[in-house]
CSV table of C-alpha atoms in Angstrom, one decimal:
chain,number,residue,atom,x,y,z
A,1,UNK,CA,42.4,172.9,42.2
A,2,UNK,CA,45.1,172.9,39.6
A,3,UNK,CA,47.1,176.0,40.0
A,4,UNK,CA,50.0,176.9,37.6
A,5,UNK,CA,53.8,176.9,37.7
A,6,UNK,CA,53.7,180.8,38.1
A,7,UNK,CA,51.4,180.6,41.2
A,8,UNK,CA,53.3,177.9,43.2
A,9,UNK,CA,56.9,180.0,42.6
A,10,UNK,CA,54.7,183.6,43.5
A,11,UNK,CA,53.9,181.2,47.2
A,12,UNK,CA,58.0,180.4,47.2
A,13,UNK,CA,58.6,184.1,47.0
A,14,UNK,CA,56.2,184.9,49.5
A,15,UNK,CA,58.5,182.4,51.6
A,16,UNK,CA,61.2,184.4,50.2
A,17,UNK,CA,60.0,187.7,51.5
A,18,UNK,CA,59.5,186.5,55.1
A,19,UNK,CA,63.1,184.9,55.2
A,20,UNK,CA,63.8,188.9,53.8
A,21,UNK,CA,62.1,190.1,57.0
A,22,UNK,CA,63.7,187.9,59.5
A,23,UNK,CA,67.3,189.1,57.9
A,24,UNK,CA,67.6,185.5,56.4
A,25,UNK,CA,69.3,185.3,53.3
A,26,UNK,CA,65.7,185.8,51.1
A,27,UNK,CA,65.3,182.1,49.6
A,28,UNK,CA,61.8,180.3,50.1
A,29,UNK,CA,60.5,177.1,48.7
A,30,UNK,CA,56.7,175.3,48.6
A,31,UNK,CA,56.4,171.2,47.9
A,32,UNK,CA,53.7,170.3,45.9
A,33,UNK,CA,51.8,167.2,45.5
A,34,UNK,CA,48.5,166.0,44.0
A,35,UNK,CA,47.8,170.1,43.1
A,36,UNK,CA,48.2,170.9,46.7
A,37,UNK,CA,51.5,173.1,48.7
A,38,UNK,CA,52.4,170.1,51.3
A,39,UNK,CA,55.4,172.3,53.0
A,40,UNK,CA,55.5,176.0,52.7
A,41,UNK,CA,59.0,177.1,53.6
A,42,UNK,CA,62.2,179.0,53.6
A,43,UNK,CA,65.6,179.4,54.9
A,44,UNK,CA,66.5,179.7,58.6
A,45,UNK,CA,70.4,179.5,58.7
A,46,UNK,CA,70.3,182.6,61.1
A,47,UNK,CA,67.5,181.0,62.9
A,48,UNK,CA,68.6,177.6,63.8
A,49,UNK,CA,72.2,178.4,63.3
A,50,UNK,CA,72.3,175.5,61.2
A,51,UNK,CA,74.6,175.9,57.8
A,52,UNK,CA,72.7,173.1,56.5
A,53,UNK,CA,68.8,174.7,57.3
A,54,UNK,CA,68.6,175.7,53.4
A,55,UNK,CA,64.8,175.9,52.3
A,56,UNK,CA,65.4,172.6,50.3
A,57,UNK,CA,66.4,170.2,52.7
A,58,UNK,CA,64.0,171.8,55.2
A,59,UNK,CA,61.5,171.3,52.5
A,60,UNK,CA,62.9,167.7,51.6
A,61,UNK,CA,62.9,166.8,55.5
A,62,UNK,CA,59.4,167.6,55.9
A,63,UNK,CA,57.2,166.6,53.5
A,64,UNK,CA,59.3,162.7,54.0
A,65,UNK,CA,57.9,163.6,57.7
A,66,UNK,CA,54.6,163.7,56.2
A,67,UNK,CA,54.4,161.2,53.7
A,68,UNK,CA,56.5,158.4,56.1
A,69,UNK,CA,58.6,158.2,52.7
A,70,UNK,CA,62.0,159.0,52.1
A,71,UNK,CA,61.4,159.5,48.4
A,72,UNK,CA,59.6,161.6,46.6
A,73,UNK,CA,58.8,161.1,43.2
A,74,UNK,CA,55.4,162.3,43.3
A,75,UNK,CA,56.1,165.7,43.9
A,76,UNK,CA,57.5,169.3,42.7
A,77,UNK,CA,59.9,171.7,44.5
A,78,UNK,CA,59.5,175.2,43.7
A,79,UNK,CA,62.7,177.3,45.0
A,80,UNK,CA,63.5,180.7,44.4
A,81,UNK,CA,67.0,180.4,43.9
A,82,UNK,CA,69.2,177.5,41.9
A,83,UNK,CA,70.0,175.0,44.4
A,84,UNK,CA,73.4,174.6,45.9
A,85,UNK,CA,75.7,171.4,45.7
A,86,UNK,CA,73.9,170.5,49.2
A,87,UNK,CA,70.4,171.1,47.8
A,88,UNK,CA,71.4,169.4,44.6
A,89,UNK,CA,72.7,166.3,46.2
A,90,UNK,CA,69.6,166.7,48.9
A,91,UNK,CA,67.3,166.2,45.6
A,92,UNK,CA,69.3,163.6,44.1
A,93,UNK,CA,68.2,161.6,46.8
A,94,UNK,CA,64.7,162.4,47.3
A,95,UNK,CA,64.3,161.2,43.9
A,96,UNK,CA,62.3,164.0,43.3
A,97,UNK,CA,60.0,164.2,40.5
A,98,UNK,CA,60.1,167.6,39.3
A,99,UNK,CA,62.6,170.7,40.4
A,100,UNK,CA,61.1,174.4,39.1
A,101,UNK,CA,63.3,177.0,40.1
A,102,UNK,CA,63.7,180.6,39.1
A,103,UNK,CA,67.5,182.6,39.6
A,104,UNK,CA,70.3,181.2,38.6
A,105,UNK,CA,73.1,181.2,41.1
A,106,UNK,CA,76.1,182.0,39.6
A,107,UNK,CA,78.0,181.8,42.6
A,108,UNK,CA,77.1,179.1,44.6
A,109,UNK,CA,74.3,177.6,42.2
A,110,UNK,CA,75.2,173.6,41.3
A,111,UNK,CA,75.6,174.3,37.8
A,112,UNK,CA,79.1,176.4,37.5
A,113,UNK,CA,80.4,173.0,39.9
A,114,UNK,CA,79.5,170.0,38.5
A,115,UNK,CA,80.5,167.8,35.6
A,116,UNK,CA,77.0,166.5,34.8
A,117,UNK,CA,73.6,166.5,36.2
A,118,UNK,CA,73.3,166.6,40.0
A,119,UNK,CA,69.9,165.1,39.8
A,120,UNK,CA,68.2,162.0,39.8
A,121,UNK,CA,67.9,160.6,35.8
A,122,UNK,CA,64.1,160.2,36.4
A,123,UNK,CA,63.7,164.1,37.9
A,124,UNK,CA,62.6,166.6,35.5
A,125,UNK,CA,64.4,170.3,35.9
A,126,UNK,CA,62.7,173.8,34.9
A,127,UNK,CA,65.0,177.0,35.6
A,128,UNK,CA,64.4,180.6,35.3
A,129,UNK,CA,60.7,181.2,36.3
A,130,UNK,CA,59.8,184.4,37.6
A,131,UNK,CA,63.7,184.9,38.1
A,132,UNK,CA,63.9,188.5,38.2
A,133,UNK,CA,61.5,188.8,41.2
A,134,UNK,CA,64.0,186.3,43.4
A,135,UNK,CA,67.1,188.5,42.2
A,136,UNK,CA,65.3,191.5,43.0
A,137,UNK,CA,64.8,190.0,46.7
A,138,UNK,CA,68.7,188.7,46.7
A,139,UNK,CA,70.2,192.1,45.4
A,140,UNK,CA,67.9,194.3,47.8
A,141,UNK,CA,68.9,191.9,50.6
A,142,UNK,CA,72.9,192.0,50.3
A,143,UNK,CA,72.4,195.7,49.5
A,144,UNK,CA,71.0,196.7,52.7
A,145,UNK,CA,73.8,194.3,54.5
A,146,UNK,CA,76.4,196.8,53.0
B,1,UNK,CA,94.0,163.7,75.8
B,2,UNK,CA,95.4,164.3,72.6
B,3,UNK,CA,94.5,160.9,70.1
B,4,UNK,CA,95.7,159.8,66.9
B,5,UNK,CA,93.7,160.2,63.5
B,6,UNK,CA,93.3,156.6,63.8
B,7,UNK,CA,91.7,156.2,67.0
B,8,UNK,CA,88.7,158.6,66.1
B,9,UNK,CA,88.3,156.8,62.7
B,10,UNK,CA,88.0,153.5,64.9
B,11,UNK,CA,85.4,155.4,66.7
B,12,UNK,CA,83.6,156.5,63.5
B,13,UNK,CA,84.0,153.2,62.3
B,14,UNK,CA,82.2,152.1,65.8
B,15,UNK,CA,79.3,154.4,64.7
B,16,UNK,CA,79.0,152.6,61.2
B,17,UNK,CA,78.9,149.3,63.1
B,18,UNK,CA,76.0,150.4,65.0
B,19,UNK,CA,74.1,151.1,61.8
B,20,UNK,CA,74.9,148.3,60.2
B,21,UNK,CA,73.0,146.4,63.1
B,22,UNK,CA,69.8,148.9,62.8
B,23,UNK,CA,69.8,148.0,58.9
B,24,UNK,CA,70.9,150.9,58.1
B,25,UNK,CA,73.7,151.4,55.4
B,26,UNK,CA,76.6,151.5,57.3
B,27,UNK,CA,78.4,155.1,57.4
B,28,UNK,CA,79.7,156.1,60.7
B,29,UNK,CA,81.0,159.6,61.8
B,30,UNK,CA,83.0,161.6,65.0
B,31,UNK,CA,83.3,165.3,65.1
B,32,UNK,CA,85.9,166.6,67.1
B,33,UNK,CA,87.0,169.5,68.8
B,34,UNK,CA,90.2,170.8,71.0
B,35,UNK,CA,90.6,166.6,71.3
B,36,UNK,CA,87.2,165.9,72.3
B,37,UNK,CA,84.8,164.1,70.8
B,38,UNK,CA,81.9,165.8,70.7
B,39,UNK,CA,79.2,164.3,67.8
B,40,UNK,CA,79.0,160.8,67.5
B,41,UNK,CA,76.5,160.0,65.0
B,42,UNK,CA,75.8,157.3,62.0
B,43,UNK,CA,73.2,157.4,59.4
B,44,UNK,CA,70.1,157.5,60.0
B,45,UNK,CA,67.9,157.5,56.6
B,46,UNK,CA,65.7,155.0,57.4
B,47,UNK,CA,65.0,155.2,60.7
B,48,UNK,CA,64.1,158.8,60.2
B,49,UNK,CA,62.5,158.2,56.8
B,50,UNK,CA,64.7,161.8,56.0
B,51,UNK,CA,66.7,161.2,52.7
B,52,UNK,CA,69.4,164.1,54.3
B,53,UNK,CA,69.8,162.2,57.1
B,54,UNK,CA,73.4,161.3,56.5
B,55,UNK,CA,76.1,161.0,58.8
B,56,UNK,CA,77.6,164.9,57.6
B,57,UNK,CA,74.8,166.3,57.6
B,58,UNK,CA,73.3,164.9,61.4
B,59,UNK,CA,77.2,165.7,63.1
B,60,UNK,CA,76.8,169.2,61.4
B,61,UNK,CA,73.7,169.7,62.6
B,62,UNK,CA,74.4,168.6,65.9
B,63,UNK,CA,77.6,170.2,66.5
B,64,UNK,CA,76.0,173.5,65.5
B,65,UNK,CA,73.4,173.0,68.2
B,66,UNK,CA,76.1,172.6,71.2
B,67,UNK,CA,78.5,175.6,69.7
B,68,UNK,CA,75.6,178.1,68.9
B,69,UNK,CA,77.9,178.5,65.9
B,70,UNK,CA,77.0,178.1,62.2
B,71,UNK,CA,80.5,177.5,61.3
B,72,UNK,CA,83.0,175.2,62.6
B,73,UNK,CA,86.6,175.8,61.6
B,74,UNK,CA,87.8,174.6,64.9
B,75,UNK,CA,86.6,171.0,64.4
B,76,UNK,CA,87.5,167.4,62.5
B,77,UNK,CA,85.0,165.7,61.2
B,78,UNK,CA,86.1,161.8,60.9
B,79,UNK,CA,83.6,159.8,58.7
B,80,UNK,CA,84.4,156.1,57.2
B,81,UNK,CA,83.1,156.8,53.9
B,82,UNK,CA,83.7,159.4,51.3
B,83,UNK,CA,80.6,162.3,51.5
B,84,UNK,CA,78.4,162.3,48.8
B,85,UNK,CA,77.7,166.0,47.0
B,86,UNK,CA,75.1,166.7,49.6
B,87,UNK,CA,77.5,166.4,52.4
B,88,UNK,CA,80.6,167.6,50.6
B,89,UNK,CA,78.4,170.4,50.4
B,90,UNK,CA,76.9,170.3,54.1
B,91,UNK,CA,80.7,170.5,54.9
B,92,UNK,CA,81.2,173.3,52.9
B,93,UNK,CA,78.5,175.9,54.3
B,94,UNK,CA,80.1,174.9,57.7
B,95,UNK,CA,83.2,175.9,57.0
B,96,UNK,CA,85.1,172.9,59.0
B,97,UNK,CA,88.6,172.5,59.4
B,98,UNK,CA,89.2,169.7,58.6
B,99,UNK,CA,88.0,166.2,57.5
B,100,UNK,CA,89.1,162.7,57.2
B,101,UNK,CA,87.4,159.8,55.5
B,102,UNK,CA,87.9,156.5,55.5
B,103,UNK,CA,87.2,154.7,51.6
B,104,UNK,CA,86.0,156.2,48.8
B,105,UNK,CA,82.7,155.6,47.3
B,106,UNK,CA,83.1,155.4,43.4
B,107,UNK,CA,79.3,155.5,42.9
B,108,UNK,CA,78.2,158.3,45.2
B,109,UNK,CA,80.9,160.3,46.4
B,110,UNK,CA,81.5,163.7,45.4
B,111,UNK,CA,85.2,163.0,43.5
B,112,UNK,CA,83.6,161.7,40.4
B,113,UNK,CA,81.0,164.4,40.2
B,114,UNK,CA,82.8,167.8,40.8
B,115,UNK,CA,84.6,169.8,38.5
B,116,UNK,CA,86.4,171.4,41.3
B,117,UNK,CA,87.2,171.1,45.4
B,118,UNK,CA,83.8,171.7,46.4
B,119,UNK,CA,84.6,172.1,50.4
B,120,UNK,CA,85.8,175.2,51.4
B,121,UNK,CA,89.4,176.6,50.4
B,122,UNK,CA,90.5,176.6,54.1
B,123,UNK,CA,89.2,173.0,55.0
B,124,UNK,CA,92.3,170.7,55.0
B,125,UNK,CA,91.2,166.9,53.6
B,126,UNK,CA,92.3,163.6,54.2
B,127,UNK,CA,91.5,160.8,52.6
B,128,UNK,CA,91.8,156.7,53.0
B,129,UNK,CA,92.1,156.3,56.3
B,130,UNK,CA,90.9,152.6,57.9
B,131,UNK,CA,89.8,152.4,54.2
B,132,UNK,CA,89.5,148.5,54.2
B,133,UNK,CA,87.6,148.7,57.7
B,134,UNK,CA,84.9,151.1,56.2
B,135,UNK,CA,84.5,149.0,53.0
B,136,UNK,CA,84.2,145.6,54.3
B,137,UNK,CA,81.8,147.0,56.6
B,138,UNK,CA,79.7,148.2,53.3
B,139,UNK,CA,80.5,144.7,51.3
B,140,UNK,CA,79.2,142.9,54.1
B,141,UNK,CA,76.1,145.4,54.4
B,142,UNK,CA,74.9,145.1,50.6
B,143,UNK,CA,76.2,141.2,50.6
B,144,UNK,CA,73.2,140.6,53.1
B,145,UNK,CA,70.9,142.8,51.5
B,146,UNK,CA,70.6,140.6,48.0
């Protein structure tokens, strides 16, 4: 079944919420293809103790996994947060088809350090959805570290 | 034993050899710490179908693994080719100490698509080392490929 834009980013904050509750920083992601979430998933620096685990390239890592592809123009990242220069450059190479995210990251987000697009020409880029429910996460999250 | 710059670039540069002869392109990479090498790793994007599957990004990973650490500001990472923005980016969230590469990459590499450093502030760089070695390497890879 079709499902819309806001539903698929309401499943990456779920993914957010249990990164909240493992005392990861609260970021989550789903991968869509053909109407359906492929890879549900969120980040697990803390976990793995990996600086690179970042819901993106987790998510990028595992749906090529699936698909025996290392591209993946066919489908849509939904991510809580704006990607970082890692993400970014992650997605530039997936060849991603479509990137839907919903806070902006003016700290470590790819837009405040890069002097044109990050992403592949053929990728298409949606930022700001549902936005205030990821900050909320993020600012509850770095509040309680304090 | 304490080696020169050079000998762990010829050892990166060993790695890039050995995916050049797996097809894959050929970027090669050492991570060391307290003199010892203790990543040695190349890329490995198509034989793990995993577009993140660079050089950085597998040492990283590794060397994370064996310290238990999420941040390495004790090590040098030695790779024979100029890191892309994903990498440049890996190598940022692990806060190395240092890193050498070997050519630069006009087309991918992160110096023609920042608008500032984008590793962190305490990371010392070096570039151009071995660069001739690293780039014939890649002249001769996409030479056979047409």
């Amino acid at each position: 079944m079709k499902q819309s834009d806001e539903y698929y980013m309401q499943q990456a904050l779920r993914e957010a919420e249990k990164a909240f509750e493992k005392g990861e920083v609260p970021i989550g992601a789903v991968l869509v293809m053909q109407d359906r979430i492929i890879v549900r998933t969120h980040n697990q620096v803390e976990l793995l103790k990996d600086p690179t685990a970042h819901a993106e390239v987790l998510a990028i890592t595992a749906a090529c996994d699936q698909m025996g592809a290392k591209y993946l123009p066919e489908a849509t990242l939904y991510i809580t947060l704006e990607p970082c220069l890692m993400c970014s450059g992650a997605l530039y190479w997936s060849k991603i088809g479509r990137i839907v995210f919903g806070a902006t990251d003016p700290k470590n987000g790819y837009g405040n350090k890069v002097s044109s697009s990050p992403f592949h020409p053929k990728t298409e880029l949606q930022g700001g959805l549902l936005a205030q429910e990821a900050l909320n996460l993020m600012q509850q999250f770095f509040k309680n570290r304090r």
